[in-house]
Amino acid sequence: MLSEAAIKEIEAIRAKYPTARAALLPAIYVAQREFGWLSPEAYEAVSDILGIPKAIARGVATFYAMYRHRPMGRNVVQLCTNVSCMILGAEKLVDFLKNRYSLEPGGTDPDGRFSLVIMECIGACGTAPAMLVNEDFYENLTEKYIEEILGKYK
Amino acid sequence: MEKVLLKNIDNPDSADIGEYRKAGGYRSLPKALELEPKAIIEEVKKAGLRGRGGAGFPVAMKWTFASSDPKFPKYLLCNADEGEPGTFKDRPILEKNPHLLIEGMIISGYTLKAEYGYIYLRGEYPEAKHILDKAIAQAYENGFLGEKIAGKDVRFHLAVHQGAGAYICGEETALIESLEGDRGQPRIKPPFPVNVGAFSMPTVVNNVETLSNLPYIIEIGGEAYSKIGSPDCPGPKLYCVSGHIEKPGVYELPMGTILKDIIYTHCGGIKGGGKLKAVIPGGISTPVLPPDKLDCPMDFVNMPKHGSMLGSGAVIVMDESVCLVKVCYRALKFFEHESCGKCTPCREGTGWLRSILGRIEDGSGVDGDIELLLSVSGNIMGKTFCPLGDGAASVVQNFIKHFRPEFEDHIKNAGCSLKN
């Protein structure tokens, strides 16, 4: 079940568009925040409130890389490895996350503290290598800096 | 040159409406509302403004098509889905100067008689989402958005639509699909969005940087604006420079600044005094250039004459430590991941190109692989709905065109001789 606040939020989003269908992407974000990932219950909730078949909602959501299609750790580390980040050492940082935090690309550490997602360009090329942790940008990354950053997330 | 797009961004509170107004903001809007929409299009035409998203299409022409379509309502969409690897030029506008974009959109909306606008923002910019939401709320509170803008009989409503990590949604018809709540797969054109766009109505899709030029064009007039930079496509331009460069960042310079000057004069040259190996001038989809081909004016008209494209103005500088086969491989991994899957040549071809490049890079390339890459590329080029497939094919063709010996060495010596 969605919370009362989430239902209100989706209804407010719905009012910004001429069709209910157009509210689908933002509504999926709200449901994902409520359920932690796009669980069957999340699809059920979005489908009910917007009057869109679950199969359609799932078919649309699975096109997009940034939705959480499976349960994830408490914090999501999104590291860019595209060209500008790659030539400034992003691949070594992938190895570092593997060795230091047991984080495999696409995986979650044994404590469920972090999940690692390898990103295509996050628009921080001038301050590469870069990553997002949840919604926070971190740039000019080094191994030492990553340790410092991740220490803040429990 | 006076800063237009990055004006005031060193002020830590530049995103606030009060600071924006103190710096002269929202003064072009009332001036624009005194003009007939047709007169504004005429100014934009005189200004010679071209779309800054990559295609460089004349804005006045696009607007004329949409305006002359009798259907209502019309929609104005801002493409803030900058996902072209190497590109981070719109981010400072979105995060530091959101009211410039909003003012530009209100003026554009009035001109097009569009009463609804959406900013399609990439999911990778969560901070920009909060900043834009706040800026839009401020614009409503101050009477710049809503039912009676600046006390006149003009309505314009604006909202942010957040994407969810799909490069292809930067293509305008895919963006529209995604706005409508669908998978971001491009539509075949015609019909063009100016006639059949969002919700099947006439729609203009313009890039963040493009729309942000509007207040300045109204302020100084199209004629004066057209004197900035290249005569064929004038105006200020944001160049974003990354890679092995002393001073990476976003630079606002006159359109048509010479690529070599951007790298050596404005950005301080190659990082650590290294030796330049290659430059991708306009984002990863644009043809790579070797060091002896950098005397080119960075604009939409001149770059094709010099063997590349302006694209998004995203300059990626690579020194001699970089293996270009690996860069090419990484680029194709990107295109394979981002291909929407609609057109077979792109869906299948990008995967094959990535796979062949991967084996050349890891030392198991075989004789004939280069010809095979060119053959697969040739079978993608021009055979897809949207330019993603062409971009992927052209990356491979141009890396081989300029750096073929490096590919041959990889095959002959069973791997990469550079340690990285």
PDB file of C-alpha atoms in Angstrom, chain A residues 16-19 21-22 24-26 29 58-60 62-67 81-84 86-88 91 118-126 132 134-135 137 139, chain B residues 75 85-88 91 118 122-126 130 159 161 163-166 168 178-184 199 242-244 248 284 316-318 326 330 334 337-338:
ATOM      1  CA  LYS A  16       0.334  18.451 -14.374  1.00  0.00           C
ATOM      2  CA  TYR A  17      -0.334  16.337 -17.478  1.00  0.00           C
ATOM      3  CA  PRO A  18      -3.143  16.048 -20.007  1.00  0.00           C
ATOM      4  CA  THR A  19      -3.173  12.222 -19.677  1.00  0.00           C
ATOM      5  CA  ARG A  21      -0.265   7.822 -18.804  1.00  0.00           C
ATOM      6  CA  ALA A  22       2.143  10.786 -18.862  1.00  0.00           C
ATOM      7  CA  LEU A  24       3.630   7.075 -15.249  1.00  0.00           C
ATOM      8  CA  LEU A  25       7.392   7.762 -15.081  1.00  0.00           C
ATOM      9  CA  PRO A  26       7.193  10.182 -12.144  1.00  0.00           C
ATOM     10  CA  TYR A  29       9.682   7.124  -8.941  1.00  0.00           C
ATOM     11  CA  ARG A  58       6.363  -2.856 -16.040  1.00  0.00           C
ATOM     12  CA  GLY A  59       7.021  -2.781 -19.776  1.00  0.00           C
ATOM     13  CA  VAL A  60       7.735   0.944 -19.614  1.00  0.00           C
ATOM     14  CA  THR A  62      12.095  -1.918 -17.577  1.00  0.00           C
ATOM     15  CA  PHE A  63      13.230   0.250 -20.502  1.00  0.00           C
ATOM     16  CA  TYR A  64      14.904   2.675 -18.097  1.00  0.00           C
ATOM     17  CA  ALA A  65      18.229   1.977 -16.409  1.00  0.00           C
ATOM     18  CA  MET A  66      17.812   4.162 -13.335  1.00  0.00           C
ATOM     19  CA  TYR A  67      14.771   2.472 -11.830  1.00  0.00           C
ATOM     20  CA  THR A  81      33.068   4.624 -16.380  1.00  0.00           C
ATOM     21  CA  ASN A  82      32.387   6.330 -19.709  1.00  0.00           C
ATOM     22  CA  VAL A  83      35.289   7.717 -21.768  1.00  0.00           C
ATOM     23  CA  SER A  84      36.151  10.925 -19.855  1.00  0.00           C
ATOM     24  CA  MET A  86      37.742   5.962 -17.963  1.00  0.00           C
ATOM     25  CA  ILE A  87      40.793   7.802 -19.252  1.00  0.00           C
ATOM     26  CA  LEU A  88      41.208   9.403 -15.825  1.00  0.00           C
ATOM     27  CA  GLU A  91      38.309   1.403 -13.955  1.00  0.00           C
ATOM     28  CA  ILE A 118      28.034   1.331 -13.328  1.00  0.00           C
ATOM     29  CA  MET A 119      26.731   4.438 -15.059  1.00  0.00           C
ATOM     30  CA  GLU A 120      26.969   5.829 -18.543  1.00  0.00           C
ATOM     31  CA  CYS A 121      28.025   9.504 -18.445  1.00  0.00           C
ATOM     32  CA  ILE A 122      26.602  11.423 -15.465  1.00  0.00           C
ATOM     33  CA  GLY A 123      27.602  14.864 -16.783  1.00  0.00           C
ATOM     34  CA  ALA A 124      30.591  15.446 -14.529  1.00  0.00           C
ATOM     35  CA  CYS A 125      33.258  14.926 -17.201  1.00  0.00           C
ATOM     36  CA  GLY A 126      35.245  18.056 -16.296  1.00  0.00           C
ATOM     37  CA  LEU A 132      26.568   9.707  -7.390  1.00  0.00           C
ATOM     38  CA  ASN A 134      22.027   8.177  -3.815  1.00  0.00           C
ATOM     39  CA  GLU A 135      21.350  11.783  -4.931  1.00  0.00           C
ATOM     40  CA  PHE A 137      27.393  14.132  -6.600  1.00  0.00           C
ATOM     41  CA  GLU A 139      33.782  14.418  -8.277  1.00  0.00           C
TER      42      GLU A 139
ATOM     43  CA  TYR B  75       3.581  22.281 -26.293  1.00  0.00           C
ATOM     44  CA  PRO B  85      29.246  11.336 -23.133  1.00  0.00           C
ATOM     45  CA  GLY B  86      31.602  14.222 -22.490  1.00  0.00           C
ATOM     46  CA  THR B  87      28.754  16.731 -22.207  1.00  0.00           C
ATOM     47  CA  PHE B  88      28.123  18.769 -19.070  1.00  0.00           C
ATOM     48  CA  ARG B  91      24.323  21.487 -15.992  1.00  0.00           C
ATOM     49  CA  TYR B 118       7.890  20.679 -19.711  1.00  0.00           C
ATOM     50  CA  ARG B 122      17.794  13.507 -17.159  1.00  0.00           C
ATOM     51  CA  GLY B 123      17.518  11.257 -14.109  1.00  0.00           C
ATOM     52  CA  GLU B 124      21.232  11.631 -13.471  1.00  0.00           C
ATOM     53  CA  TYR B 125      20.752  15.251 -12.327  1.00  0.00           C
ATOM     54  CA  PRO B 126      18.797  14.892  -9.057  1.00  0.00           C
ATOM     55  CA  HIS B 130      15.291  20.159  -6.718  1.00  0.00           C
ATOM     56  CA  ALA B 159       6.802  21.492 -14.906  1.00  0.00           C
ATOM     57  CA  HIS B 161       9.585  15.737 -16.113  1.00  0.00           C
ATOM     58  CA  GLY B 163      13.829  10.876 -17.067  1.00  0.00           C
ATOM     59  CA  ALA B 164      15.222   7.628 -15.735  1.00  0.00           C
ATOM     60  CA  GLY B 165      18.533   6.917 -17.411  1.00  0.00           C
ATOM     61  CA  ALA B 166      18.074   6.465 -21.148  1.00  0.00           C
ATOM     62  CA  ILE B 168      18.031   7.820 -26.404  1.00  0.00           C
ATOM     63  CA  SER B 178       9.022   9.180 -22.665  1.00  0.00           C
ATOM     64  CA  LEU B 179       7.086  12.299 -21.645  1.00  0.00           C
ATOM     65  CA  GLU B 180       3.884  10.553 -22.666  1.00  0.00           C
ATOM     66  CA  GLY B 181       4.750   7.667 -20.332  1.00  0.00           C
ATOM     67  CA  ASP B 182       6.157   5.193 -22.775  1.00  0.00           C
ATOM     68  CA  ARG B 183       9.415   3.451 -23.592  1.00  0.00           C
ATOM     69  CA  GLY B 184      11.807   5.950 -25.131  1.00  0.00           C
ATOM     70  CA  PHE B 199      -0.022  14.254 -27.104  1.00  0.00           C
ATOM     71  CA  SER B 242      37.306  17.154 -20.282  1.00  0.00           C
ATOM     72  CA  GLY B 243      40.022  14.510 -20.313  1.00  0.00           C
ATOM     73  CA  HIS B 244      43.763  15.223 -20.274  1.00  0.00           C
ATOM     74  CA  PRO B 248      38.757  21.303 -17.664  1.00  0.00           C
ATOM     75  CA  ILE B 284      31.451  10.839 -28.219  1.00  0.00           C
ATOM     76  CA  ILE B 316      37.345  15.222 -24.922  1.00  0.00           C
ATOM     77  CA  VAL B 317      41.133  15.540 -24.952  1.00  0.00           C
ATOM     78  CA  MET B 318      43.275  12.401 -24.946  1.00  0.00           C
ATOM     79  CA  LYS B 326      39.928   0.802 -25.876  1.00  0.00           C
ATOM     80  CA  ARG B 330      34.109   1.718 -24.530  1.00  0.00           C
ATOM     81  CA  PHE B 334      27.846   2.606 -24.512  1.00  0.00           C
ATOM     82  CA  HIS B 337      23.704  -0.373 -23.930  1.00  0.00           C
ATOM     83  CA  GLU B 338      21.758   2.673 -25.098  1.00  0.00           C
TER      84      GLU B 338
END
